[in-house]
PDB file of C-alpha atoms and ligand atoms in Angstrom:
ATOM      1  CA  MET A   1      -9.563 -22.343  -6.848  1.00 87.00           C
ATOM      2  CA  VAL A   2      -6.565 -20.325  -7.985  1.00 96.00           C
ATOM      3  CA  ALA A   3      -6.543 -16.917  -6.320  1.00 98.00           C
ATOM      4  CA  LYS A   4      -5.424 -13.687  -7.946  1.00 98.00           C
ATOM      5  CA  VAL A   5      -4.310 -11.523  -5.045  1.00 98.00           C
ATOM      6  CA  VAL A   6      -3.567  -7.793  -4.984  1.00 98.00           C
ATOM      7  CA  MET A   7      -1.969  -6.871  -1.703  1.00 98.00           C
ATOM      8  CA  LYS A   8      -0.744  -3.686  -0.047  1.00 98.00           C
ATOM      9  CA  LEU A   9       1.862  -3.574   2.686  1.00 98.00           C
ATOM     10  CA  GLY A  10       0.974  -0.450   4.672  1.00 96.00           C
ATOM     11  CA  GLY A  11       3.763   2.068   5.263  1.00 96.00           C
ATOM     12  CA  GLY A  12       3.182   1.879   9.020  1.00 95.00           C
ATOM     13  CA  LEU A  13       3.595  -1.885   8.856  1.00 97.00           C
ATOM     14  CA  ILE A  14       6.936  -1.997   7.035  1.00 98.00           C
ATOM     15  CA  THR A  15       8.589   1.146   8.454  1.00 98.00           C
ATOM     16  CA  ASP A  16       8.823   2.865  11.803  1.00 95.00           C
ATOM     17  CA  LYS A  17       6.620   5.808  10.867  1.00 89.00           C
ATOM     18  CA  SER A  18       8.068   8.273  13.347  1.00 86.00           C
ATOM     19  CA  SER A  19      11.780   7.701  12.594  1.00 94.00           C
ATOM     20  CA  PHE A  20      13.143   8.869   9.242  1.00 96.00           C
ATOM     21  CA  LYS A  21      13.826   5.920   6.930  1.00 97.00           C
ATOM     22  CA  VAL A  22      13.790   3.026   9.385  1.00 97.00           C
ATOM     23  CA  PRO A  23      12.509  -0.180   7.729  1.00 98.00           C
ATOM     24  CA  LYS A  24      11.027  -3.045   9.721  1.00 98.00           C
ATOM     25  CA  LYS A  25      13.092  -5.733   8.038  1.00 98.00           C
ATOM     26  CA  GLY A  26      11.774  -8.620  10.152  1.00 98.00           C
ATOM     27  CA  VAL A  27       8.169  -7.777   9.266  1.00 98.00           C
ATOM     28  CA  ILE A  28       8.999  -7.395   5.559  1.00 98.00           C
ATOM     29  CA  ASP A  29      10.750 -10.739   5.637  1.00 98.00           C
ATOM     30  CA  SER A  30       7.936 -12.656   7.325  1.00 98.00           C
ATOM     31  CA  ILE A  31       5.420 -11.305   4.787  1.00 98.00           C
ATOM     32  CA  CYS A  32       7.673 -12.125   1.817  1.00 98.00           C
ATOM     33  CA  LYS A  33       8.065 -15.658   3.183  1.00 98.00           C
ATOM     34  CA  GLU A  34       4.265 -15.939   3.266  1.00 98.00           C
ATOM     35  CA  ILE A  35       4.059 -14.598  -0.308  1.00 98.00           C
ATOM     36  CA  SER A  36       6.482 -17.303  -1.453  1.00 98.00           C
ATOM     37  CA  LYS A  37       4.157 -19.892   0.109  1.00 98.00           C
ATOM     38  CA  ILE A  38       1.147 -18.407  -1.687  1.00 98.00           C
ATOM     39  CA  ILE A  39       2.993 -18.407  -5.031  1.00 97.00           C
ATOM     40  CA  SER A  40       4.170 -21.987  -4.598  1.00 96.00           C
ATOM     41  CA  ASN A  41       0.544 -22.981  -3.980  1.00 97.00           C
ATOM     42  CA  GLY A  42      -0.153 -21.764  -7.542  1.00 96.00           C
ATOM     43  CA  HIS A  43      -1.774 -18.385  -6.757  1.00 98.00           C
ATOM     44  CA  SER A  44      -0.644 -15.036  -8.201  1.00 98.00           C
ATOM     45  CA  VAL A  45       0.279 -11.912  -6.233  1.00 98.00           C
ATOM     46  CA  THR A  46       0.607  -8.246  -7.214  1.00 98.00           C
ATOM     47  CA  LEU A  47       2.328  -6.243  -4.516  1.00 98.00           C
ATOM     48  CA  ILE A  48       1.928  -2.572  -3.606  1.00 98.00           C
ATOM     49  CA  HIS A  49       3.527  -0.882  -0.629  1.00 98.00           C
ATOM     50  CA  GLY A  50       3.093   2.395   1.186  1.00 97.00           C
ATOM     51  CA  ALA A  51       5.739   4.974   2.022  1.00 98.00           C
ATOM     52  CA  GLY A  52       5.827   5.267   5.813  1.00 97.00           C
ATOM     53  CA  SER A  53       8.834   7.243   6.993  1.00 97.00           C
ATOM     54  CA  PHE A  54      10.567   6.854   3.574  1.00 98.00           C
ATOM     55  CA  GLY A  55       8.035   9.242   2.007  1.00 97.00           C
ATOM     56  CA  HIS A  56       5.631  11.026   4.291  1.00 96.00           C
ATOM     57  CA  LEU A  57       8.106  12.949   6.461  1.00 96.00           C
ATOM     58  CA  LEU A  58       9.939  14.733   3.608  1.00 97.00           C
ATOM     59  CA  ALA A  59       6.736  15.079   1.572  1.00 98.00           C
ATOM     60  CA  LYS A  60       5.147  16.801   4.563  1.00 96.00           C
ATOM     61  CA  GLU A  61       8.169  18.998   5.263  1.00 97.00           C
ATOM     62  CA  TRP A  62       8.188  20.342   1.690  1.00 98.00           C
ATOM     63  CA  SER A  63       4.393  20.272   1.036  1.00 98.00           C
ATOM     64  CA  LEU A  64       4.833  18.015  -1.978  1.00 98.00           C
ATOM     65  CA  ALA A  65       1.174  16.902  -2.027  1.00 97.00           C
ATOM     66  CA  GLY A  66       0.073  20.430  -2.962  1.00 97.00           C
ATOM     67  CA  GLY A  67       2.376  20.630  -6.001  1.00 98.00           C
ATOM     68  CA  LEU A  68       4.878  23.332  -6.916  1.00 98.00           C
ATOM     69  CA  ASP A  69       5.091  26.392  -4.665  1.00 98.00           C
ATOM     70  CA  PRO A  70       7.145  29.030  -6.545  1.00 97.00           C
ATOM     71  CA  GLU A  71       8.578  30.350  -3.285  1.00 97.00           C
ATOM     72  CA  ILE A  72      10.306  27.092  -2.382  1.00 98.00           C
ATOM     73  CA  SER A  73      10.473  25.452  -5.811  1.00 97.00           C
ATOM     74  CA  GLU A  74      14.177  24.668  -5.670  1.00 98.00           C
ATOM     75  CA  GLN A  75      13.942  22.878  -2.309  1.00 98.00           C
ATOM     76  CA  GLN A  76      10.789  21.096  -3.439  1.00 98.00           C
ATOM     77  CA  ARG A  77      12.367  19.781  -6.636  1.00 98.00           C
ATOM     78  CA  ASP A  78      15.279  18.524  -4.596  1.00 98.00           C
ATOM     79  CA  ALA A  79      12.847  16.863  -2.136  1.00 98.00           C
ATOM     80  CA  VAL A  80      10.974  15.220  -5.050  1.00 98.00           C
ATOM     81  CA  LEU A  81      14.206  13.535  -6.172  1.00 98.00           C
ATOM     82  CA  ARG A  82      15.074  12.504  -2.624  1.00 98.00           C
ATOM     83  CA  VAL A  83      11.630  10.997  -1.924  1.00 98.00           C
ATOM     84  CA  ARG A  84      11.699   9.080  -5.223  1.00 98.00           C
ATOM     85  CA  SER A  85      15.105   7.699  -4.421  1.00 98.00           C
ATOM     86  CA  ASP A  86      14.069   6.883  -0.820  1.00 98.00           C
ATOM     87  CA  MET A  87      11.005   5.019  -2.131  1.00 98.00           C
ATOM     88  CA  LEU A  88      13.226   2.969  -4.444  1.00 98.00           C
ATOM     89  CA  GLU A  89      15.389   2.189  -1.427  1.00 98.00           C
ATOM     90  CA  LEU A  90      12.356   1.001   0.588  1.00 98.00           C
ATOM     91  CA  CYS A  91      11.159  -1.031  -2.386  1.00 98.00           C
ATOM     92  CA  GLY A  92      14.640  -2.587  -2.494  1.00 98.00           C
ATOM     93  CA  TYR A  93      14.138  -3.996   1.013  1.00 98.00           C
ATOM     94  CA  VAL A  94      10.936  -5.652  -0.205  1.00 98.00           C
ATOM     95  CA  THR A  95      12.364  -7.007  -3.464  1.00 98.00           C
ATOM     96  CA  ASN A  96      15.569  -8.270  -1.780  1.00 98.00           C
ATOM     97  CA  SER A  97      13.453 -10.205   0.663  1.00 98.00           C
ATOM     98  CA  LEU A  98      11.272 -11.612  -2.132  1.00 98.00           C
ATOM     99  CA  SER A  99      14.427 -12.720  -3.991  1.00 98.00           C
ATOM    100  CA  HIS A 100      15.791 -14.230  -0.800  1.00 98.00           C
ATOM    101  CA  HIS A 101      12.650 -16.397  -0.675  1.00 98.00           C
ATOM    102  CA  GLY A 102      13.092 -17.434  -4.296  1.00 98.00           C
ATOM    103  CA  ILE A 103      10.454 -15.111  -5.774  1.00 98.00           C
ATOM    104  CA  LYS A 104      11.121 -13.208  -9.010  1.00 98.00           C
ATOM    105  CA  CYS A 105       9.686  -9.699  -9.158  1.00 98.00           C
ATOM    106  CA  GLU A 106       9.503  -6.682 -11.457  1.00 98.00           C
ATOM    107  CA  VAL A 107       9.340  -3.132 -10.089  1.00 98.00           C
ATOM    108  CA  PHE A 108       7.175  -0.418 -11.670  1.00 98.00           C
ATOM    109  CA  PRO A 109       7.932   2.938  -9.949  1.00 98.00           C
ATOM    110  CA  PRO A 110       4.921   5.247 -10.492  1.00 98.00           C
ATOM    111  CA  SER A 111       7.269   8.195 -11.166  1.00 98.00           C
ATOM    112  CA  GLU A 112       8.023   6.405 -14.471  1.00 98.00           C
ATOM    113  CA  TRP A 113       4.540   5.468 -15.683  1.00 98.00           C
ATOM    114  CA  VAL A 114       1.886   7.517 -13.847  1.00 98.00           C
ATOM    115  CA  MET A 115       0.610  10.993 -14.596  1.00 98.00           C
ATOM    116  CA  GLY A 116      -1.760  12.591 -12.094  1.00 98.00           C
ATOM    117  CA  THR A 117      -2.877  11.781  -8.562  1.00 97.00           C
ATOM    118  CA  GLY A 118      -5.989  10.248  -6.979  1.00 95.00           C
ATOM    119  CA  SER A 119      -7.746   7.193  -8.328  1.00 92.00           C
ATOM    120  CA  SER A 120      -8.283   8.693 -11.790  1.00 95.00           C
ATOM    121  CA  PHE A 121      -4.540   8.927 -12.596  1.00 98.00           C
ATOM    122  CA  ASP A 122      -3.359   8.157 -16.151  1.00 98.00           C
ATOM    123  CA  GLY A 123      -1.085   5.173 -16.710  1.00 98.00           C
ATOM    124  CA  ASP A 124      -1.006   1.818 -18.467  1.00 98.00           C
ATOM    125  CA  LEU A 125      -2.088  -0.787 -15.895  1.00 98.00           C
ATOM    126  CA  GLY A 126      -1.428  -3.519 -18.478  1.00 97.00           C
ATOM    127  CA  ILE A 127       2.208  -3.636 -17.268  1.00 98.00           C
ATOM    128  CA  PHE A 128       1.036  -5.533 -14.170  1.00 98.00           C
ATOM    129  CA  GLU A 129      -0.590  -8.186 -16.318  1.00 97.00           C
ATOM    130  CA  ASP A 130       2.348  -8.646 -18.696  1.00 96.00           C
ATOM    131  CA  VAL A 131       4.788 -10.258 -16.248  1.00 97.00           C
ATOM    132  CA  PRO A 132       5.668 -13.968 -16.588  1.00 96.00           C
ATOM    133  CA  LYS A 133       3.716 -16.452 -14.450  1.00 94.00           C
ATOM    134  CA  GLY A 134       5.142 -16.645 -10.924  1.00 94.00           C
ATOM    135  CA  THR A 135       6.714 -13.164 -11.133  1.00 97.00           C
ATOM    136  CA  VAL A 136       5.394 -10.619  -8.637  1.00 98.00           C
ATOM    137  CA  PRO A 137       4.865  -7.096 -10.021  1.00 98.00           C
ATOM    138  CA  VAL A 138       5.729  -4.503  -7.355  1.00 98.00           C
ATOM    139  CA  SER A 139       4.769  -0.833  -7.120  1.00 98.00           C
ATOM    140  CA  PHE A 140       4.304   1.785  -4.374  1.00 98.00           C
ATOM    141  CA  GLY A 141       3.037   5.207  -3.353  1.00 98.00           C
ATOM    142  CA  ASP A 142       5.293   7.802  -4.984  1.00 98.00           C
ATOM    143  CA  VAL A 143       5.817  11.388  -6.139  1.00 98.00           C
ATOM    144  CA  VAL A 144       4.374  11.502  -9.657  1.00 98.00           C
ATOM    145  CA  ARG A 145       4.142  14.018 -12.473  1.00 98.00           C
ATOM    146  CA  VAL A 146       0.933  16.013 -12.731  1.00 98.00           C
ATOM    147  CA  GLY A 147      -0.201  18.312 -15.512  1.00 95.00           C
ATOM    148  CA  GLY A 148      -0.219  22.100 -15.365  1.00 94.00           C
ATOM    149  CA  GLU A 149       1.729  24.324 -13.021  1.00 95.00           C
ATOM    150  CA  ALA A 150       1.618  21.931 -10.058  1.00 97.00           C
ATOM    151  CA  GLU A 151       4.309  19.803 -11.808  1.00 98.00           C
ATOM    152  CA  PHE A 152       4.236  16.990  -9.207  1.00 98.00           C
ATOM    153  CA  GLY A 153       1.947  15.452  -6.605  1.00 98.00           C
ATOM    154  CA  ILE A 154       1.647  12.419  -4.341  1.00 98.00           C
ATOM    155  CA  LEU A 155       0.048   9.206  -5.550  1.00 98.00           C
ATOM    156  CA  SER A 156      -1.003   6.962  -2.660  1.00 96.00           C
ATOM    157  CA  GLY A 157      -0.546   3.209  -2.875  1.00 97.00           C
ATOM    158  CA  ASP A 158      -4.253   3.023  -1.947  1.00 94.00           C
ATOM    159  CA  ASP A 159      -5.152   4.596  -5.304  1.00 95.00           C
ATOM    160  CA  LEU A 160      -2.972   2.037  -7.079  1.00 97.00           C
ATOM    161  CA  MET A 161      -4.806  -0.690  -5.147  1.00 97.00           C
ATOM    162  CA  ALA A 162      -8.185   0.563  -6.321  1.00 96.00           C
ATOM    163  CA  ARG A 163      -7.271   0.827  -9.985  1.00 97.00           C
ATOM    164  CA  ILE A 164      -5.314  -2.433 -10.171  1.00 98.00           C
ATOM    165  CA  SER A 165      -7.924  -4.467  -8.276  1.00 98.00           C
ATOM    166  CA  LEU A 166     -10.796  -3.172 -10.367  1.00 97.00           C
ATOM    167  CA  GLU A 167      -9.168  -3.052 -13.800  1.00 97.00           C
ATOM    168  CA  LEU A 168      -7.016  -6.188 -13.982  1.00 97.00           C
ATOM    169  CA  PRO A 169      -9.211  -9.109 -15.000  1.00 97.00           C
ATOM    170  CA  SER A 170     -10.582 -11.533 -12.370  1.00 96.00           C
ATOM    171  CA  VAL A 171      -8.878 -10.312  -9.201  1.00 98.00           C
ATOM    172  CA  SER A 172     -10.246 -12.534  -6.421  1.00 98.00           C
ATOM    173  CA  HIS A 173      -8.645 -11.013  -3.310  1.00 98.00           C
ATOM    174  CA  CYS A 174      -7.656  -7.458  -2.432  1.00 98.00           C
ATOM    175  CA  ILE A 175      -5.817  -7.367   0.892  1.00 98.00           C
ATOM    176  CA  PHE A 176      -4.639  -4.342   2.869  1.00 97.00           C
ATOM    177  CA  LEU A 177      -2.048  -5.398   5.438  1.00 97.00           C
ATOM    178  CA  LEU A 178      -2.041  -3.080   8.434  1.00 95.00           C
ATOM    179  CA  GLY A 179       0.503  -2.607  11.210  1.00 93.00           C
ATOM    180  CA  ASP A 180      -0.282  -3.568  14.810  1.00 85.00           C
ATOM    181  CA  VAL A 181      -4.039  -3.798  14.383  1.00 92.00           C
ATOM    182  CA  ASP A 182      -6.233  -6.769  13.434  1.00 95.00           C
ATOM    183  CA  GLY A 183      -8.443  -4.847  10.987  1.00 94.00           C
ATOM    184  CA  MET A 184     -10.888  -1.992  11.247  1.00 91.00           C
ATOM    185  CA  MET A 185     -11.712  -1.251  14.884  1.00 88.00           C
ATOM    186  CA  ASP A 186     -14.866   0.336  16.290  1.00 85.00           C
ATOM    187  CA  LEU A 187     -12.770   2.920  18.190  1.00 84.00           C
ATOM    188  CA  PRO A 188      -9.222   4.204  17.573  1.00 83.00           C
ATOM    189  CA  PRO A 189      -7.021   1.130  18.176  1.00 83.00           C
ATOM    190  CA  ASN A 190      -5.146   2.759  21.069  1.00 82.00           C
ATOM    191  CA  VAL A 191      -8.396   3.300  23.014  1.00 84.00           C
ATOM    192  CA  GLU A 192      -8.993   0.623  25.649  1.00 88.00           C
ATOM    193  CA  GLY A 193     -11.859  -1.690  24.810  1.00 89.00           C
ATOM    194  CA  SER A 194     -11.720  -1.054  21.021  1.00 88.00           C
ATOM    195  CA  LYS A 195     -13.033  -4.091  19.169  1.00 92.00           C
ATOM    196  CA  LEU A 196     -12.447  -5.565  15.733  1.00 93.00           C
ATOM    197  CA  ILE A 197     -15.254  -5.021  13.202  1.00 92.00           C
ATOM    198  CA  PRO A 198     -15.383  -8.391  11.341  1.00 96.00           C
ATOM    199  CA  ILE A 199     -17.564  -7.118   8.471  1.00 95.00           C
ATOM    200  CA  TRP A 200     -17.756  -3.452   7.473  1.00 92.00           C
ATOM    201  CA  SER A 201     -20.029  -1.868   4.888  1.00 90.00           C
ATOM    202  CA  ALA A 202     -19.502   1.552   3.331  1.00 82.00           C
ATOM    203  CA  GLY A 203     -21.437   4.177   5.212  1.00 78.00           C
ATOM    204  CA  GLU A 204     -21.013   2.567   8.654  1.00 80.00           C
ATOM    205  CA  ARG A 205     -19.361   5.079  10.910  1.00 73.00           C
ATOM    206  CA  ILE A 206     -15.923   4.447  12.353  1.00 73.00           C
ATOM    207  CA  GLU A 207     -14.111   6.668  14.802  1.00 69.00           C
ATOM    208  CA  THR A 208     -10.551   7.171  13.677  1.00 66.00           C
ATOM    209  CA  THR A 209      -7.568   9.274  14.472  1.00 61.00           C
ATOM    210  CA  HIS A 210      -5.631  10.315  11.396  1.00 56.00           C
ATOM    211  CA  ASN A 211      -2.126  11.475  12.099  1.00 58.00           C
ATOM    212  CA  ALA A 212      -2.011  14.358   9.623  1.00 57.00           C
ATOM    213  CA  GLU A 213       1.312  15.376  11.136  1.00 54.00           C
ATOM    214  CA  GLN A 214       3.029  12.345   9.672  1.00 56.00           C
ATOM    215  CA  ASP A 215       0.737  11.376   6.852  1.00 66.00           C
ATOM    216  CA  VAL A 216       0.329  13.358   3.619  1.00 66.00           C
ATOM    217  CA  THR A 217      -2.227  10.950   2.163  1.00 66.00           C
ATOM    218  CA  GLY A 218      -5.539   9.914   3.677  1.00 65.00           C
ATOM    219  CA  GLY A 219      -4.775   7.333   6.406  1.00 70.00           C
ATOM    220  CA  ILE A 220      -7.419   4.748   7.319  1.00 77.00           C
ATOM    221  CA  GLU A 221     -10.266   6.915   5.909  1.00 75.00           C
ATOM    222  CA  LEU A 222      -8.772   6.834   2.401  1.00 76.00           C
ATOM    223  CA  LYS A 223      -8.107   3.118   2.761  1.00 85.00           C
ATOM    224  CA  ALA A 224     -11.728   2.469   3.846  1.00 87.00           C
ATOM    225  CA  ALA A 225     -13.101   4.567   0.978  1.00 85.00           C
ATOM    226  CA  ARG A 226     -10.898   2.817  -1.588  1.00 88.00           C
ATOM    227  CA  ALA A 227     -11.639  -0.617  -0.103  1.00 94.00           C
ATOM    228  CA  SER A 228     -15.400  -0.152  -0.339  1.00 93.00           C
ATOM    229  CA  GLN A 229     -15.020   1.103  -3.924  1.00 93.00           C
ATOM    230  CA  ILE A 230     -12.995  -2.056  -4.699  1.00 97.00           C
ATOM    231  CA  SER A 231     -15.595  -4.343  -3.106  1.00 96.00           C
ATOM    232  CA  GLY A 232     -17.969  -3.271  -5.907  1.00 95.00           C
ATOM    233  CA  GLY A 233     -15.862  -5.416  -8.266  1.00 97.00           C
ATOM    234  CA  VAL A 234     -13.851  -7.836  -6.086  1.00 98.00           C
ATOM    235  CA  ASP A 235     -15.444 -10.432  -3.784  1.00 96.00           C
ATOM    236  CA  GLU A 236     -12.821 -10.669  -1.069  1.00 98.00           C
ATOM    237  CA  VAL A 237     -11.612  -7.278   0.145  1.00 98.00           C
ATOM    238  CA  TRP A 238      -9.936  -7.468   3.550  1.00 98.00           C
ATOM    239  CA  PHE A 239      -7.984  -5.517   6.166  1.00 96.00           C
ATOM    240  CA  ILE A 240      -5.608  -7.930   7.910  1.00 97.00           C
ATOM    241  CA  ASN A 241      -2.894  -7.533  10.545  1.00 97.00           C
ATOM    242  CA  GLY A 242       0.407  -7.763   8.647  1.00 98.00           C
ATOM    243  CA  ASN A 243       2.149  -8.879  11.824  1.00 98.00           C
ATOM    244  CA  HIS A 244       0.253 -12.177  11.381  1.00 98.00           C
ATOM    245  CA  PRO A 245       0.985 -13.000   7.723  1.00 98.00           C
ATOM    246  CA  GLU A 246      -0.244 -16.610   8.181  1.00 98.00           C
ATOM    247  CA  ARG A 247      -3.755 -15.104   8.117  1.00 98.00           C
ATOM    248  CA  ILE A 248      -3.321 -14.365   4.391  1.00 98.00           C
ATOM    249  CA  SER A 249      -2.974 -18.059   3.499  1.00 97.00           C
ATOM    250  CA  GLN A 250      -5.765 -18.890   5.898  1.00 98.00           C
ATOM    251  CA  LEU A 251      -8.055 -16.471   4.045  1.00 98.00           C
ATOM    252  CA  ILE A 252      -7.048 -17.793   0.622  1.00 98.00           C
ATOM    253  CA  GLU A 253      -7.195 -21.490   1.489  1.00 97.00           C
ATOM    254  CA  GLU A 254     -10.050 -21.569   4.025  1.00 97.00           C
ATOM    255  CA  GLY A 255     -12.138 -18.583   2.924  1.00 97.00           C
ATOM    256  CA  THR A 256     -11.966 -16.617   6.154  1.00 97.00           C
ATOM    257  CA  THR A 257      -9.570 -15.312   8.826  1.00 98.00           C
ATOM    258  CA  ILE A 258      -9.221 -12.774  11.613  1.00 98.00           C
ATOM    259  CA  GLY A 259      -9.592  -9.352   9.987  1.00 97.00           C
ATOM    260  CA  THR A 260     -12.240  -7.062   8.533  1.00 96.00           C
ATOM    261  CA  LYS A 261     -14.076  -8.059   5.381  1.00 97.00           C
ATOM    262  CA  ILE A 262     -15.146  -4.948   3.465  1.00 95.00           C
ATOM    263  CA  LEU A 263     -18.467  -4.848   1.654  1.00 92.00           C
ATOM    264  CA  GLY A 264     -19.556  -2.167  -0.799  1.00 79.00           C
TER     265      GLY A 264
HETATM  266  O1  IP8 B   1       1.808   5.594   1.973  1.00 86.99           O
HETATM  267  C1  IP8 B   1       2.354   7.857  -0.135  1.00 86.99           C
HETATM  268  O2  IP8 B   1       1.860   6.543  -0.357  1.00 86.99           O
HETATM  269  P1  IP8 B   1       0.965   5.819   0.763  1.00 86.99           P
HETATM  270  C2  IP8 B   1       3.552   8.145  -1.039  1.00 86.99           C
HETATM  271  O3  IP8 B   1       0.556   4.519   0.093  1.00 86.99           O
HETATM  272  C3  IP8 B   1       4.481   9.196  -0.543  1.00 86.99           C
HETATM  273  O4  IP8 B   1      -0.237   6.677   1.027  1.00 86.99           O
HETATM  274  C4  IP8 B   1       5.687   9.415  -1.350  1.00 86.99           C
HETATM  275  C5  IP8 B   1       4.325   9.924   0.530  1.00 86.99           C
END
């Protein structure tokens, strides 16, 4: 069976979240190598990535998620431009690595085609479908335009995942690649004795720690909510450790792997 895969590289996976604009190039490269394998096996991939320290630190510093604050509007507008340019820079690390592995890609920065935040944003998702066969469309969490006085807001890559996975025809796999954790855990991953939850259904409680100091979007809670929404329309929705990219092929070719399968 040919798989149609929508995949998100988490910001904490591809950047060092606590140090401003430090990419994890080795991790990016090993995932892009895996993507080239998946493409050469005849499957298709749409790629989304998070912001990590290329977006969340400045967005937090200048409260960009809350929209325009007249008292600091000048600094905010400057920060909007910087975050957009930093996100393009991070995306460049991903696309350079894809090219290095012989994969063609097309980048769609949300600042150019999205209006509004959250999963009901406006934007033509058809652009992801219109790329030539074998080309990987790439997009990411970004600062986007919003209507009214707020002027701008933050669109999470998780919202892009939900809309793309549910609205593009016949998506078979929706995969969230996480950093340093095998999937959804029953306790915060840094707590001793925390165990992987192999199958998770919406409504089952998980104990999480969300680092609101670094993260302006919703962390694992938003991801879990979006993932269970997606599982209403896509059969294979998974959280997988992005430090073990071979698990992606294993899931696609063998039907299962180490990770958390999300049910609606
Ligand atoms: O890391 C957030 O995207 P996410 C985007 O996918 C910015 O939640 C610019 C902070």
